[in-house]
């Protein structure tokens, strides 16, 4: 798409956003029928259904730890901006109160409310972001990973508006000058596209663990296949009580938090 076409599209997209995503009511983005199918959906590990289980208690054991965030952002060429507006986040820490604002109880300690909880894209089973994308630049693979194709993204930001978890970041500026050290094995993005966590799909393809899971010194995260009853994630979910973010929306996250 040429620069002018792209600018015009973004203008139209902005107007469309005011009247509703793609001209549809926002509620349609949360409909329960499967998100629009694409040829790309067929890729991924057939028969697998990836999930991430986070133990927030273990995560808190090492105060101020950023090992997972730094590893993910370094490997994926995530830029570092010093202002919030331009910030690009794949995995980050959110105050408990904000991450689980609907699941807080009135007796919870004030100190706990402000404790940081690790958050990222939930790779929802019913992802509203996929449903609204007009170019199929984001789609769901057979193994559940919600993918991004930065070359197909036209920067309309429908997906940013549709994601109820703030898991998508938009490149308002050219990110490349703000990457500390470019990892040549991973693509960089350009101004005007959206990005987010893709469950290290490039590492999974090589049989490697997720960068965040590997980097965590407290072993606070487990990644695995929900279809395998013997997997670590299934064992954790069988033996411990777990919650997900904003369950009432019906997005069905596959990121679980042990309580
Ligand atoms: S968390 Fe947001 S970006 Fe990730 S799959 Fe769900 S709706 Fe899409
Ligand atoms: S991925 Fe890109 S093209 Fe698709 S909805 Fe998001 S901003 Fe628009």
Tab-separated table of C-alpha atoms and ligand atoms in Angstrom:
chain	number	residue	atom	x	y	z
A	1	UNK	CA	0.000	0.000	0.000
A	2	UNK	CA	1.462	3.409	-0.928
A	3	UNK	CA	2.010	6.104	1.717
A	4	UNK	CA	-1.004	8.122	0.461
A	5	UNK	CA	-3.291	5.107	0.289
A	6	UNK	CA	-2.210	4.156	3.751
A	7	UNK	CA	-2.874	7.641	5.155
A	8	UNK	CA	-6.325	7.750	3.525
A	9	UNK	CA	-7.156	4.332	4.875
A	10	UNK	CA	-6.149	5.371	8.365
A	11	UNK	CA	-8.380	8.472	8.128
A	12	UNK	CA	-11.334	6.346	7.051
A	13	UNK	CA	-10.485	3.809	9.726
A	14	UNK	CA	-10.507	6.547	12.357
A	15	UNK	CA	-13.996	7.621	11.291
A	16	UNK	CA	-15.197	4.058	11.200
A	17	UNK	CA	-13.914	3.554	14.712
A	18	UNK	CA	-16.152	6.389	15.896
A	19	UNK	CA	-19.269	4.731	14.501
A	20	UNK	CA	-18.159	1.235	15.472
A	21	UNK	CA	-15.441	-1.222	14.510
A	22	UNK	CA	-15.644	-2.077	10.808
A	23	UNK	CA	-19.129	-0.584	10.894
A	24	UNK	CA	-20.158	-3.342	13.297
A	25	UNK	CA	-21.107	-2.738	16.893
A	26	UNK	CA	-18.191	-3.296	19.271
A	27	UNK	CA	-20.168	-6.114	20.898
A	28	UNK	CA	-19.740	-8.155	17.674
A	29	UNK	CA	-16.042	-8.357	18.399
A	30	UNK	CA	-16.917	-10.404	21.483
A	31	UNK	CA	-19.412	-12.723	19.726
A	32	UNK	CA	-19.042	-16.379	20.579
A	33	UNK	CA	-18.800	-17.765	17.043
A	34	UNK	CA	-15.238	-18.486	15.864
A	35	UNK	CA	-13.233	-15.528	14.578
A	36	UNK	CA	-13.110	-15.314	10.774
A	37	UNK	CA	-11.116	-18.198	9.312
A	38	UNK	CA	-8.032	-17.633	7.203
A	39	UNK	CA	-5.684	-19.934	5.320
A	40	UNK	CA	-2.989	-18.989	7.787
A	41	UNK	CA	-5.052	-20.471	10.635
A	42	UNK	CA	-4.054	-23.906	9.451
A	43	UNK	CA	-0.419	-23.445	10.477
A	44	UNK	CA	0.831	-24.299	13.936
A	45	UNK	CA	1.297	-27.510	15.887
A	46	UNK	CA	-1.651	-29.745	15.014
A	47	UNK	CA	-3.208	-31.378	18.050
A	48	UNK	CA	-1.585	-28.992	20.489
A	49	UNK	CA	-3.176	-26.203	22.461
A	50	UNK	CA	-0.581	-24.014	24.083
A	51	UNK	CA	-1.103	-22.378	27.458
A	52	UNK	CA	0.944	-20.454	30.011
A	53	UNK	CA	0.530	-20.841	33.757
A	54	UNK	CA	1.975	-18.103	35.984
A	55	UNK	CA	2.576	-18.439	39.717
A	56	UNK	CA	2.401	-14.803	40.952
A	57	UNK	CA	3.621	-15.786	44.435
A	58	UNK	CA	6.836	-17.241	43.035
A	59	UNK	CA	7.200	-14.250	40.715
A	60	UNK	CA	7.121	-11.905	43.719
A	61	UNK	CA	9.888	-13.750	45.517
A	62	UNK	CA	12.622	-11.809	43.763
A	63	UNK	CA	11.672	-8.193	44.237
A	64	UNK	CA	12.108	-5.936	41.232
A	65	UNK	CA	13.001	-8.880	38.979
A	66	UNK	CA	12.714	-8.143	35.237
A	67	UNK	CA	14.512	-11.169	33.876
A	68	UNK	CA	11.572	-12.391	31.754
A	69	UNK	CA	10.729	-8.925	30.419
A	70	UNK	CA	14.324	-8.133	29.509
A	71	UNK	CA	14.855	-11.507	27.814
A	72	UNK	CA	11.657	-11.237	25.758
A	73	UNK	CA	12.225	-7.637	24.730
A	74	UNK	CA	15.885	-8.214	23.845
A	75	UNK	CA	15.206	-11.290	21.686
A	76	UNK	CA	12.248	-9.669	19.937
A	77	UNK	CA	13.816	-6.283	19.216
A	78	UNK	CA	11.298	-4.398	21.342
A	79	UNK	CA	12.307	-0.712	21.499
A	80	UNK	CA	12.700	1.161	24.732
A	81	UNK	CA	11.060	4.579	24.840
A	82	UNK	CA	11.262	6.792	27.882
A	83	UNK	CA	7.660	7.994	27.687
A	84	UNK	CA	4.446	6.086	28.221
A	85	UNK	CA	2.686	7.180	25.035
A	86	UNK	CA	5.242	5.530	22.743
A	87	UNK	CA	5.844	2.496	24.954
A	88	UNK	CA	5.920	-0.933	23.250
A	89	UNK	CA	5.185	-3.883	25.541
A	90	UNK	CA	5.128	-7.605	24.914
A	91	UNK	CA	5.273	-8.670	28.549
A	92	UNK	CA	5.140	-6.319	31.505
A	93	UNK	CA	4.079	-5.924	35.116
A	94	UNK	CA	0.750	-4.410	36.108
A	95	UNK	CA	-0.500	-3.677	39.609
A	96	UNK	CA	-2.695	-6.521	40.880
A	97	UNK	CA	-5.579	-4.109	41.308
A	98	UNK	CA	-5.427	-3.125	37.628
A	99	UNK	CA	-4.760	-6.595	36.236
A	100	UNK	CA	-7.623	-8.172	38.185
A	101	UNK	CA	-9.828	-5.192	38.948
A	102	UNK	CA	-12.991	-7.286	38.836
A	103	UNK	CA	-11.630	-10.099	41.012
A	104	UNK	CA	-10.462	-8.154	44.002
A	105	UNK	CA	-12.102	-8.700	47.372
A	106	UNK	CA	-12.765	-5.978	49.904
A	107	UNK	CA	-10.577	-7.660	52.526
A	108	UNK	CA	-7.425	-7.827	50.418
A	109	UNK	CA	-4.358	-6.148	51.999
A	110	UNK	CA	-3.638	-2.729	50.493
A	111	UNK	CA	0.006	-3.704	50.029
A	112	UNK	CA	-1.032	-6.701	47.920
A	113	UNK	CA	-3.236	-4.583	45.651
A	114	UNK	CA	-0.159	-2.706	44.479
A	115	UNK	CA	2.001	-5.783	43.954
A	116	UNK	CA	3.010	-6.317	40.354
A	117	UNK	CA	1.517	-9.119	38.291
A	118	UNK	CA	3.043	-10.310	35.044
A	119	UNK	CA	0.764	-9.689	32.043
A	120	UNK	CA	1.004	-10.293	28.296
A	121	UNK	CA	-1.242	-11.246	25.383
A	122	UNK	CA	-3.645	-13.923	26.633
A	123	UNK	CA	-3.789	-15.751	23.282
A	124	UNK	CA	-7.533	-15.868	23.820
A	125	UNK	CA	-9.500	-18.828	22.499
A	126	UNK	CA	-12.106	-16.331	21.318
A	127	UNK	CA	-9.951	-13.325	20.373
A	128	UNK	CA	-11.842	-10.114	19.572
A	129	UNK	CA	-8.650	-8.639	18.073
A	130	UNK	CA	-8.670	-11.280	15.312
A	131	UNK	CA	-12.319	-10.738	14.540
A	132	UNK	CA	-11.913	-7.029	13.807
A	133	UNK	CA	-8.704	-7.047	11.739
A	134	UNK	CA	-9.632	-6.072	8.156
A	135	UNK	CA	-6.476	-7.479	6.555
A	136	UNK	CA	-5.980	-10.722	8.481
A	137	UNK	CA	-2.695	-9.347	9.739
A	138	UNK	CA	-3.564	-11.047	12.999
A	139	UNK	CA	-4.998	-14.557	13.167
A	140	UNK	CA	-5.294	-17.595	15.371
A	141	UNK	CA	-3.255	-20.704	14.621
A	142	UNK	CA	-4.498	-24.235	15.145
A	143	UNK	CA	-2.418	-24.523	18.308
A	144	UNK	CA	-4.022	-21.359	19.703
A	145	UNK	CA	-1.254	-18.814	19.169
A	146	UNK	CA	-2.627	-15.427	18.120
A	147	UNK	CA	-0.149	-14.379	15.467
A	148	UNK	CA	0.859	-11.111	13.812
A	149	UNK	CA	2.090	-10.425	10.293
A	150	UNK	CA	3.670	-6.989	10.478
A	151	UNK	CA	3.813	-6.725	6.690
A	152	UNK	CA	0.041	-7.041	6.407
A	153	UNK	CA	-0.746	-4.630	9.229
A	154	UNK	CA	-2.082	-1.304	7.942
A	155	UNK	CA	-2.070	0.333	11.367
A	156	UNK	CA	-5.834	0.881	11.651
A	157	UNK	CA	-5.620	-0.066	15.368
A	158	UNK	CA	-8.991	-1.835	15.397
A	159	UNK	CA	-7.282	-4.673	17.242
A	160	UNK	CA	-5.875	-2.293	19.851
A	161	UNK	CA	-9.398	-1.019	20.507
A	162	UNK	CA	-10.846	-4.537	20.579
A	163	UNK	CA	-8.326	-6.094	22.980
A	164	UNK	CA	-9.716	-5.713	26.495
A	165	UNK	CA	-6.321	-6.373	28.085
A	166	UNK	CA	-4.185	-3.627	26.541
A	167	UNK	CA	-1.952	-6.340	25.124
A	168	UNK	CA	-1.253	-4.603	21.825
A	169	UNK	CA	1.150	-1.730	21.247
A	170	UNK	CA	1.182	0.626	18.300
A	171	UNK	CA	4.402	1.984	16.814
A	172	UNK	CA	3.761	5.721	16.751
A	173	UNK	CA	7.421	6.250	15.863
A	174	UNK	CA	10.089	4.316	14.003
A	175	UNK	CA	11.155	1.861	16.715
A	176	UNK	CA	14.546	0.935	15.255
A	177	UNK	CA	16.653	3.787	16.672
A	178	UNK	CA	15.305	2.856	20.121
A	179	UNK	CA	16.405	-0.782	20.134
A	180	UNK	CA	19.467	-1.153	22.361
A	181	UNK	CA	21.088	-3.893	20.299
A	182	UNK	CA	19.306	-5.291	17.252
A	183	UNK	CA	19.004	-9.084	17.212
A	184	UNK	CA	19.549	-9.911	13.547
A	185	UNK	CA	17.709	-13.233	13.888
A	186	UNK	CA	14.390	-11.471	14.513
A	187	UNK	CA	12.619	-8.868	12.350
A	188	UNK	CA	12.327	-5.257	13.432
A	189	UNK	CA	9.067	-3.391	12.913
A	190	UNK	CA	8.303	-0.044	11.336
A	191	UNK	CA	6.310	3.003	12.312
A	192	UNK	CA	2.551	2.540	11.916
A	193	UNK	CA	2.186	-1.154	12.800
A	194	UNK	CA	0.858	-2.993	15.830
A	195	UNK	CA	2.844	-5.597	17.732
A	196	UNK	CA	2.470	-7.973	20.671
A	197	UNK	CA	3.658	-11.281	22.167
A	198	UNK	CA	3.393	-14.288	19.838
A	199	UNK	CA	4.279	-16.962	22.429
A	200	UNK	CA	7.799	-17.135	20.932
A	201	UNK	CA	6.440	-18.957	17.870
A	202	UNK	CA	9.870	-18.685	16.230
A	203	UNK	CA	11.509	-20.438	19.207
A	204	UNK	CA	8.785	-23.096	19.481
A	205	UNK	CA	9.433	-23.963	15.825
A	206	UNK	CA	13.030	-24.782	16.820
A	207	UNK	CA	11.968	-26.745	19.909
A	208	UNK	CA	13.144	-23.982	22.269
A	209	UNK	CA	11.266	-22.828	25.387
A	210	UNK	CA	9.606	-19.432	25.627
A	211	UNK	CA	12.219	-16.733	26.322
A	212	UNK	CA	10.366	-15.534	29.449
A	213	UNK	CA	9.942	-19.053	30.843
A	214	UNK	CA	13.619	-19.831	30.251
A	215	UNK	CA	14.850	-16.574	31.819
A	216	UNK	CA	12.781	-16.705	35.024
A	217	UNK	CA	15.108	-17.507	37.944
A	218	UNK	CA	12.158	-18.483	40.168
A	219	UNK	CA	10.576	-20.915	37.692
A	220	UNK	CA	7.362	-18.940	38.115
A	221	UNK	CA	6.000	-19.844	34.685
A	222	UNK	CA	5.094	-23.103	32.981
A	223	UNK	CA	4.277	-23.407	29.303
A	224	UNK	CA	2.789	-26.466	27.653
A	225	UNK	CA	0.030	-28.305	25.890
A	226	UNK	CA	-3.480	-28.281	27.362
A	227	UNK	CA	-4.371	-31.299	25.215
A	228	UNK	CA	-1.736	-33.425	26.977
A	229	UNK	CA	-3.047	-34.591	30.371
A	230	UNK	CA	0.520	-35.266	31.513
A	231	UNK	CA	1.866	-31.808	30.655
A	232	UNK	CA	3.077	-29.539	33.470
A	233	UNK	CA	0.348	-26.997	32.706
A	234	UNK	CA	-2.379	-29.628	33.007
A	235	UNK	CA	-0.909	-30.918	36.245
A	236	UNK	CA	-0.769	-27.423	37.719
A	237	UNK	CA	-4.324	-26.659	36.628
A	238	UNK	CA	-5.511	-29.981	38.019
A	239	UNK	CA	-3.982	-29.485	41.457
A	240	UNK	CA	-4.188	-25.741	42.012
A	241	UNK	CA	-6.958	-23.168	41.718
A	242	UNK	CA	-6.307	-20.768	38.833
A	243	UNK	CA	-7.916	-17.566	37.592
A	244	UNK	CA	-7.912	-15.743	34.255
A	245	UNK	CA	-8.266	-12.065	33.477
A	246	UNK	CA	-11.778	-10.670	32.812
A	247	UNK	CA	-13.486	-14.076	32.487
A	248	UNK	CA	-16.921	-12.460	32.064
A	249	UNK	CA	-15.977	-11.215	28.573
A	250	UNK	CA	-15.902	-14.742	27.173
A	251	UNK	CA	-12.527	-14.237	25.477
A	252	UNK	CA	-11.216	-17.435	27.115
A	253	UNK	CA	-7.584	-16.531	27.834
A	254	UNK	CA	-5.026	-19.351	27.906
A	255	UNK	CA	-2.818	-17.476	30.356
A	256	UNK	CA	-3.704	-18.760	33.831
A	257	UNK	CA	-2.720	-17.367	37.237
A	258	UNK	CA	-2.344	-19.720	40.190
A	259	UNK	CA	-3.926	-18.512	43.429
B	1	LIG	S1	-5.184	-10.663	24.907
B	1	LIG	FE1	-5.862	-9.102	23.455
B	1	LIG	S2	-4.385	-9.231	21.784
B	1	LIG	FE2	-4.186	-11.127	22.945
B	1	LIG	S3	-5.574	-12.588	21.922
B	1	LIG	FE3	-6.735	-11.657	23.607
B	1	LIG	S4	-7.794	-9.935	22.644
B	1	LIG	FE4	-6.143	-10.531	21.228
B	2	LIG	S1	-3.288	-6.038	13.086
B	2	LIG	FE1	-2.961	-4.099	11.960
B	2	LIG	S2	-4.444	-4.221	10.287
B	2	LIG	FE2	-5.106	-5.730	11.789
B	2	LIG	S3	-6.575	-4.648	13.113
B	2	LIG	FE3	-4.542	-4.452	14.075
B	2	LIG	S4	-3.776	-2.489	13.304
B	2	LIG	FE4	-5.460	-3.087	11.936
